[in-house]
Structures are given as C-alpha cells and as structure tokens.
mmCIF file of C-alpha atoms in Angstrom:
data_model
loop_
_atom_site.group_PDB
_atom_site.id
_atom_site.type_symbol
_atom_site.label_atom_id
_atom_site.label_comp_id
_atom_site.label_asym_id
_atom_site.label_seq_id
_atom_site.Cartn_x
_atom_site.Cartn_y
_atom_site.Cartn_z
ATOM 1 C CA MET A 2 -36.378 -8.026 1.634
ATOM 2 C CA ALA A 3 -36.299 -6.736 -1.811
ATOM 3 C CA CYS A 4 -35.524 -3.338 -0.523
ATOM 4 C CA GLU A 5 -32.461 -4.528 1.642
ATOM 5 C CA CYS A 6 -31.295 -6.646 -1.483
ATOM 6 C CA SER A 7 -31.490 -3.410 -3.375
ATOM 7 C CA GLN A 8 -29.465 -1.430 -0.582
ATOM 8 C CA ALA A 9 -26.691 -4.430 -0.314
ATOM 9 C CA SER A 10 -26.116 -4.512 -4.303
ATOM 10 C CA ALA A 11 -25.988 -0.712 -4.398
ATOM 11 C CA GLN A 12 -23.215 -0.711 -1.537
ATOM 12 C CA THR A 13 -21.606 -3.727 -3.477
ATOM 13 C CA GLU A 14 -21.355 -1.466 -6.662
ATOM 14 C CA ALA A 15 -20.314 1.537 -4.673
ATOM 15 C CA GLU A 16 -17.374 -0.749 -3.072
ATOM 16 C CA ARG A 17 -16.427 -2.056 -6.825
ATOM 17 C CA ALA A 18 -16.490 1.647 -8.237
ATOM 18 C CA THR A 19 -14.176 2.757 -5.507
ATOM 19 C CA LEU A 20 -11.721 0.110 -5.989
ATOM 20 C CA ARG A 21 -11.525 0.143 -9.437
ATOM 21 C CA ILE A 22 -10.659 4.065 -9.332
ATOM 22 C CA ALA A 23 -8.128 3.284 -6.509
ATOM 23 C CA LEU A 24 -6.408 0.310 -8.656
ATOM 24 C CA ALA A 25 -6.277 2.475 -11.812
ATOM 25 C CA LEU A 26 -4.548 5.374 -9.785
ATOM 26 C CA ASN A 27 -2.165 3.225 -8.127
ATOM 27 C CA ALA A 28 -1.414 0.969 -11.124
ATOM 28 C CA THR A 29 -0.346 4.106 -12.934
ATOM 29 C CA MET A 30 1.669 5.502 -10.308
ATOM 30 C CA PHE A 31 3.641 2.485 -9.987
ATOM 31 C CA VAL A 32 4.843 2.831 -13.429
ATOM 32 C CA VAL A 33 5.675 6.478 -13.209
ATOM 33 C CA GLY A 34 7.305 5.936 -9.569
ATOM 34 C CA MET A 35 9.511 3.171 -10.830
ATOM 35 C CA ALA A 36 10.746 5.095 -13.973
ATOM 36 C CA ALA A 37 11.290 8.082 -11.695
ATOM 37 C CA GLY A 38 13.020 5.897 -8.885
ATOM 38 C CA LEU A 39 15.574 4.379 -11.468
ATOM 39 C CA TRP A 40 16.128 7.801 -12.945
ATOM 40 C CA ALA A 41 16.797 9.487 -9.824
ATOM 41 C CA GLN A 42 18.683 6.568 -8.274
ATOM 42 C CA SER A 43 16.161 6.825 -5.205
ATOM 43 C CA SER A 44 15.722 3.747 -2.846
ATOM 44 C CA GLY A 45 12.978 5.896 -1.084
ATOM 45 C CA LEU A 46 11.269 6.532 -4.614
ATOM 46 C CA MET A 47 11.377 2.688 -5.552
ATOM 47 C CA ALA A 48 10.053 1.870 -2.204
ATOM 48 C CA ASP A 49 7.185 4.190 -2.855
ATOM 49 C CA ALA A 50 6.592 2.826 -6.194
ATOM 50 C CA LEU A 51 6.619 -0.730 -4.851
ATOM 51 C CA ASP A 52 4.063 0.371 -2.124
ATOM 52 C CA MET A 53 1.744 1.349 -5.109
ATOM 53 C CA LEU A 54 2.455 -1.831 -6.863
ATOM 54 C CA ALA A 55 1.205 -3.681 -3.500
ATOM 55 C CA ASP A 56 -1.811 -1.311 -3.206
ATOM 56 C CA ALA A 57 -2.872 -2.282 -6.632
ATOM 57 C CA SER A 58 -2.536 -5.606 -6.055
ATOM 58 C CA ALA A 59 -4.719 -5.276 -2.920
ATOM 59 C CA TYR A 60 -7.439 -3.175 -4.738
ATOM 60 C CA ALA A 61 -7.445 -6.137 -7.289
ATOM 61 C CA LEU A 62 -7.626 -9.024 -4.803
ATOM 62 C CA ALA A 63 -10.620 -6.688 -2.781
ATOM 63 C CA LEU A 64 -12.514 -6.567 -6.306
ATOM 64 C CA LEU A 65 -12.035 -10.202 -6.617
ATOM 65 C CA ALA A 66 -13.477 -10.707 -3.303
ATOM 66 C CA VAL A 67 -16.591 -8.613 -3.506
ATOM 67 C CA ARG A 68 -19.699 -10.703 -3.693
ATOM 68 C CA ARG A 69 -17.567 -13.821 -2.625
ATOM 69 C CA GLY A 70 -17.699 -16.012 0.538
ATOM 70 C CA THR A 71 -16.111 -14.795 4.067
ATOM 71 C CA ALA A 72 -13.259 -17.562 3.435
ATOM 72 C CA PHE A 73 -12.472 -16.209 -0.091
ATOM 73 C CA LYS A 74 -12.206 -12.554 1.448
ATOM 74 C CA ARG A 75 -9.838 -13.618 4.414
ATOM 75 C CA ASN A 76 -7.819 -15.265 1.699
ATOM 76 C CA ALA A 77 -7.605 -12.072 -0.353
ATOM 77 C CA ALA A 78 -6.125 -10.401 2.665
ATOM 78 C CA ARG A 79 -3.812 -13.046 3.412
ATOM 79 C CA TRP A 80 -2.547 -12.795 -0.102
ATOM 80 C CA SER A 81 -2.185 -9.114 0.469
ATOM 81 C CA GLY A 82 -0.311 -9.195 3.620
ATOM 82 C CA SER A 83 2.009 -11.775 2.176
ATOM 83 C CA LEU A 84 2.692 -9.801 -0.877
ATOM 84 C CA LEU A 85 3.487 -6.662 1.408
ATOM 85 C CA LEU A 86 5.920 -8.718 3.374
ATOM 86 C CA VAL A 87 7.679 -10.079 0.197
ATOM 87 C CA LEU A 88 7.874 -6.431 -1.088
ATOM 88 C CA GLY A 89 8.935 -4.833 2.544
ATOM 89 C CA GLY A 90 12.008 -7.478 2.316
ATOM 90 C CA GLY A 91 12.573 -6.434 -1.129
ATOM 91 C CA ILE A 92 13.013 -2.787 -0.151
ATOM 92 C CA VAL A 93 15.385 -3.686 2.866
ATOM 93 C CA LEU A 94 17.544 -5.469 0.367
ATOM 94 C CA ASP A 95 17.600 -3.106 -2.279
ATOM 95 C CA VAL A 96 18.670 -0.302 0.464
ATOM 96 C CA VAL A 97 21.550 -2.735 1.492
ATOM 97 C CA ARG A 98 22.602 -2.960 -1.963
ATOM 98 C CA ARG A 99 22.727 0.704 -2.753
ATOM 99 C CA GLY A 100 24.501 1.449 0.666
ATOM 100 C CA LEU A 101 27.329 -1.038 -0.512
ATOM 101 C CA LEU A 102 27.512 0.085 -3.959
ATOM 102 C CA GLY A 103 26.555 3.702 -3.579
ATOM 103 C CA SER A 104 24.040 6.143 -5.446
ATOM 104 C CA GLU A 105 23.644 9.795 -6.418
ATOM 105 C CA PRO A 106 19.650 10.297 -5.618
ATOM 106 C CA LEU A 107 18.207 13.406 -6.981
ATOM 107 C CA GLY A 108 16.425 15.447 -4.173
ATOM 108 C CA LEU A 109 14.263 17.352 -6.441
ATOM 109 C CA ALA A 110 13.021 14.375 -8.349
ATOM 110 C CA MET A 111 12.396 12.854 -4.926
ATOM 111 C CA MET A 112 10.180 15.528 -3.654
ATOM 112 C CA ALA A 113 8.333 16.139 -6.917
ATOM 113 C CA PHE A 114 6.888 12.556 -7.468
ATOM 114 C CA SER A 115 6.397 12.139 -3.657
ATOM 115 C CA ALA A 116 4.215 15.262 -3.492
ATOM 116 C CA ILE A 117 2.384 13.621 -6.713
ATOM 117 C CA SER A 118 2.111 10.463 -4.952
ATOM 118 C CA LEU A 119 0.684 12.239 -1.656
ATOM 119 C CA VAL A 120 -2.173 14.003 -3.473
ATOM 120 C CA VAL A 121 -3.105 10.613 -5.140
ATOM 121 C CA ASN A 122 -2.958 8.846 -1.859
ATOM 122 C CA VAL A 123 -4.800 11.175 0.054
ATOM 123 C CA THR A 124 -7.616 11.385 -2.205
ATOM 124 C CA VAL A 125 -7.625 7.520 -2.402
ATOM 125 C CA LEU A 126 -7.484 7.424 1.532
ATOM 126 C CA ARG A 127 -10.629 9.693 1.536
ATOM 127 C CA MET A 128 -12.405 7.287 -0.787
ATOM 128 C CA LEU A 129 -11.683 4.371 1.252
ATOM 129 C CA ASP A 130 -12.489 5.762 4.743
ATOM 130 C CA PRO A 131 -15.981 3.789 4.692
ATOM 131 C CA PHE A 132 -13.795 0.526 4.557
ATOM 132 C CA ARG A 133 -11.758 1.613 7.767
ATOM 133 C CA HIS A 134 -13.838 -0.639 9.975
ATOM 134 C CA GLY A 135 -15.083 -2.821 7.211
ATOM 135 C CA GLU A 136 -14.448 -6.532 6.243
ATOM 136 C CA VAL A 137 -10.872 -7.513 6.784
ATOM 137 C CA HIS A 138 -10.181 -7.640 2.868
ATOM 138 C CA LEU A 139 -11.599 -3.847 2.659
ATOM 139 C CA ARG A 140 -9.929 -2.745 5.668
ATOM 140 C CA ALA A 141 -6.695 -4.192 4.430
ATOM 141 C CA THR A 142 -6.777 -1.653 1.458
ATOM 142 C CA TRP A 143 -7.609 1.058 3.755
ATOM 143 C CA ILE A 144 -4.209 -0.112 5.818
ATOM 144 C CA PHE A 145 -2.133 -0.085 2.566
ATOM 145 C CA THR A 146 -3.157 3.419 1.651
ATOM 146 C CA ARG A 147 -2.745 4.964 5.240
ATOM 147 C CA MET A 148 0.844 3.505 4.840
ATOM 148 C CA ASP A 149 1.366 5.121 1.421
ATOM 149 C CA VAL A 150 0.487 8.443 2.585
ATOM 150 C CA LEU A 151 3.000 8.077 5.509
ATOM 151 C CA ALA A 152 5.959 6.805 2.950
ATOM 152 C CA ASN A 153 5.033 9.819 0.681
ATOM 153 C CA LEU A 154 5.908 11.915 3.554
ATOM 154 C CA GLY A 155 8.931 10.502 4.178
ATOM 155 C CA VAL A 156 10.259 10.380 0.798
ATOM 156 C CA PHE A 157 9.637 13.909 0.353
ATOM 157 C CA ALA A 158 11.210 14.965 3.569
ATOM 158 C CA SER A 159 14.333 12.792 2.739
ATOM 159 C CA GLY A 160 14.296 14.413 -0.781
ATOM 160 C CA LEU A 161 14.632 17.730 1.017
ATOM 161 C CA LEU A 162 17.510 16.875 3.122
ATOM 162 C CA VAL A 163 19.247 15.315 -0.244
ATOM 163 C CA TRP A 164 18.487 18.590 -1.879
ATOM 164 C CA LEU A 165 19.569 20.930 0.565
ATOM 165 C CA THR A 166 22.459 19.134 2.396
ATOM 166 C CA GLY A 167 23.654 16.768 -0.116
ATOM 167 C CA TRP A 168 23.018 13.950 2.471
ATOM 168 C CA ARG A 169 22.444 10.938 0.344
ATOM 169 C CA ALA A 170 22.276 8.672 3.133
ATOM 170 C CA ALA A 171 18.694 10.415 3.985
ATOM 171 C CA ASP A 172 17.157 8.298 1.049
ATOM 172 C CA LEU A 173 18.586 5.099 2.317
ATOM 173 C CA VAL A 174 17.229 5.665 5.870
ATOM 174 C CA VAL A 175 13.830 6.557 4.241
ATOM 175 C CA GLY A 176 13.802 3.510 2.184
ATOM 176 C CA LEU A 177 14.655 1.137 5.170
ATOM 177 C CA VAL A 178 12.015 2.724 7.409
ATOM 178 C CA ILE A 179 9.378 2.198 4.423
ATOM 179 C CA GLY A 180 10.678 -1.316 4.036
ATOM 180 C CA LEU A 181 10.350 -2.103 7.725
ATOM 181 C CA TYR A 182 6.899 -0.396 8.060
ATOM 182 C CA VAL A 183 5.671 -1.891 5.202
ATOM 183 C CA ALA A 184 6.536 -5.357 6.853
ATOM 184 C CA LYS A 185 4.804 -4.393 10.042
ATOM 185 C CA GLU A 186 1.506 -3.605 8.488
ATOM 186 C CA ALA A 187 1.652 -6.636 6.588
ATOM 187 C CA ILE A 188 2.227 -8.487 9.621
ATOM 188 C CA GLU A 189 -0.855 -6.610 11.227
ATOM 189 C CA ILE A 190 -3.147 -7.553 8.324
ATOM 190 C CA LEU A 191 -2.014 -11.213 8.184
ATOM 191 C CA LYS A 192 -2.851 -11.183 12.062
ATOM 192 C CA GLU A 193 -6.227 -9.795 11.633
ATOM 193 C CA ALA A 194 -7.235 -12.284 8.838
ATOM 194 C CA ARG A 195 -6.008 -15.132 11.054
ATOM 195 C CA GLN A 196 -7.891 -13.594 14.164
ATOM 196 C CA GLN A 197 -11.083 -13.615 11.958
ATOM 197 C CA ALA A 198 -10.513 -17.150 10.924
ATOM 198 C CA CYS A 199 -10.383 -18.094 14.781
ATOM 199 C CA THR A 200 -13.590 -16.175 15.312
ATOM 200 C CA THR A 201 -15.351 -18.040 12.692
ATOM 201 C CA LYS A 202 -14.435 -21.318 13.516
ATOM 202 C CA THR A 203 -15.349 -20.663 17.225
ATOM 203 C CA THR A 204 -18.732 -19.399 15.979
ATOM 204 C CA THR A 205 -19.310 -22.578 13.667
ATOM 205 C CA LEU A 206 -18.495 -24.851 16.727
ATOM 206 C CA ARG A 207 -20.977 -23.477 18.796
#
C-alpha cells in the first residue's frame, strides 16, 4: 500500500512539474505574440497568441485539479472548453473587423513568430504526450496544445503567402480557420466532460 501511495504521489508531482513548465512557456508566448500581432497587424498572429492564453489557462486549471476530486476535474475541463469557445468567437469577430476596416499584415513577422511558437508548442506537446489518454482535465491540455501546433503551421503558411504574393487576405483566412477550429476543439472538450459526468452518474446509480 505504501509503495502504491508513493508511486501515485510521484506521478502527481511529475504532472504538476510538466504543467508548470507548460504554463510558463505559454504565458510568455501569449505576451510576446499579442505584441507581435498588434505590431504586424495580423489576425493570424493575434489568434495564435489568444490560443496561447487559452492554453495557459487550461494548464493553470489542470494544476488546480491535480489531487482534487473527479467533479472538480470535470469542472476544470468545462471551464477550459468554455474559455476556448469564447476565444474562438473573439477571433472570428476580429477577422470580420479587419476584413471590413482593412489591415497591412507583415509576412516576415508572421513567419518569425509562428516558427518560434511552433518550436515551443512541439516541445510542450511531447511533454504532455503521457496525458493524451489520461483524465479529462489532463487530456484537455493535450488537445489545446495539439491545436496550437496546427495553428502555428497555418500562420506560417499565411505569412509566407503574404510575404511572397502580397495577398493580405491569407492572414484573414487563417485567422478565421483558427477561430473555427478553436470553437470545434472547445465543443469536443465540453462533450467529453459531459460524457464523463453521465458515465459517473450511471456508475453511482448502479
């Protein structure tokens, strides 16, 4: 019994250490990304930065959920999913605003920041790989980071298009795609949390 408790404690501490590193990296990249997005007038970069903020929030909630009960973990996943849904809507609104008012995105800046973000997110994704099939609040962090990697690739591609062709709409297109994808992932997290809640209730009734 003592051995099992020790192993569980070690696993919990490993989870906390991983989440702390992921939180620090994403919080830093959010600040840098928002500054870069505003300077470069890029919806794609701002969407990517907001994605980092959503990740940082998810990691913070997951940290709080460690050593907590199942209900708290489900609620942490719900909060993560809800935040992601709101941010996805905000990204789409920003794309519409820039489409109506116009913008001059800087392709090289988009490529540079998205490349740095990609390195960070691939590193974090590898760290979070053990959580891929874990509890719902931990799986949510893996889903967030997987989404970020795809978003980084999209922003890099759109930055390349803007730089090579001057086609500014590429930035709006990738911003819209990221926004919609963010919303889709949010719904996936919320569904998974709800399904786990239903499963728990069924088990309790039995």
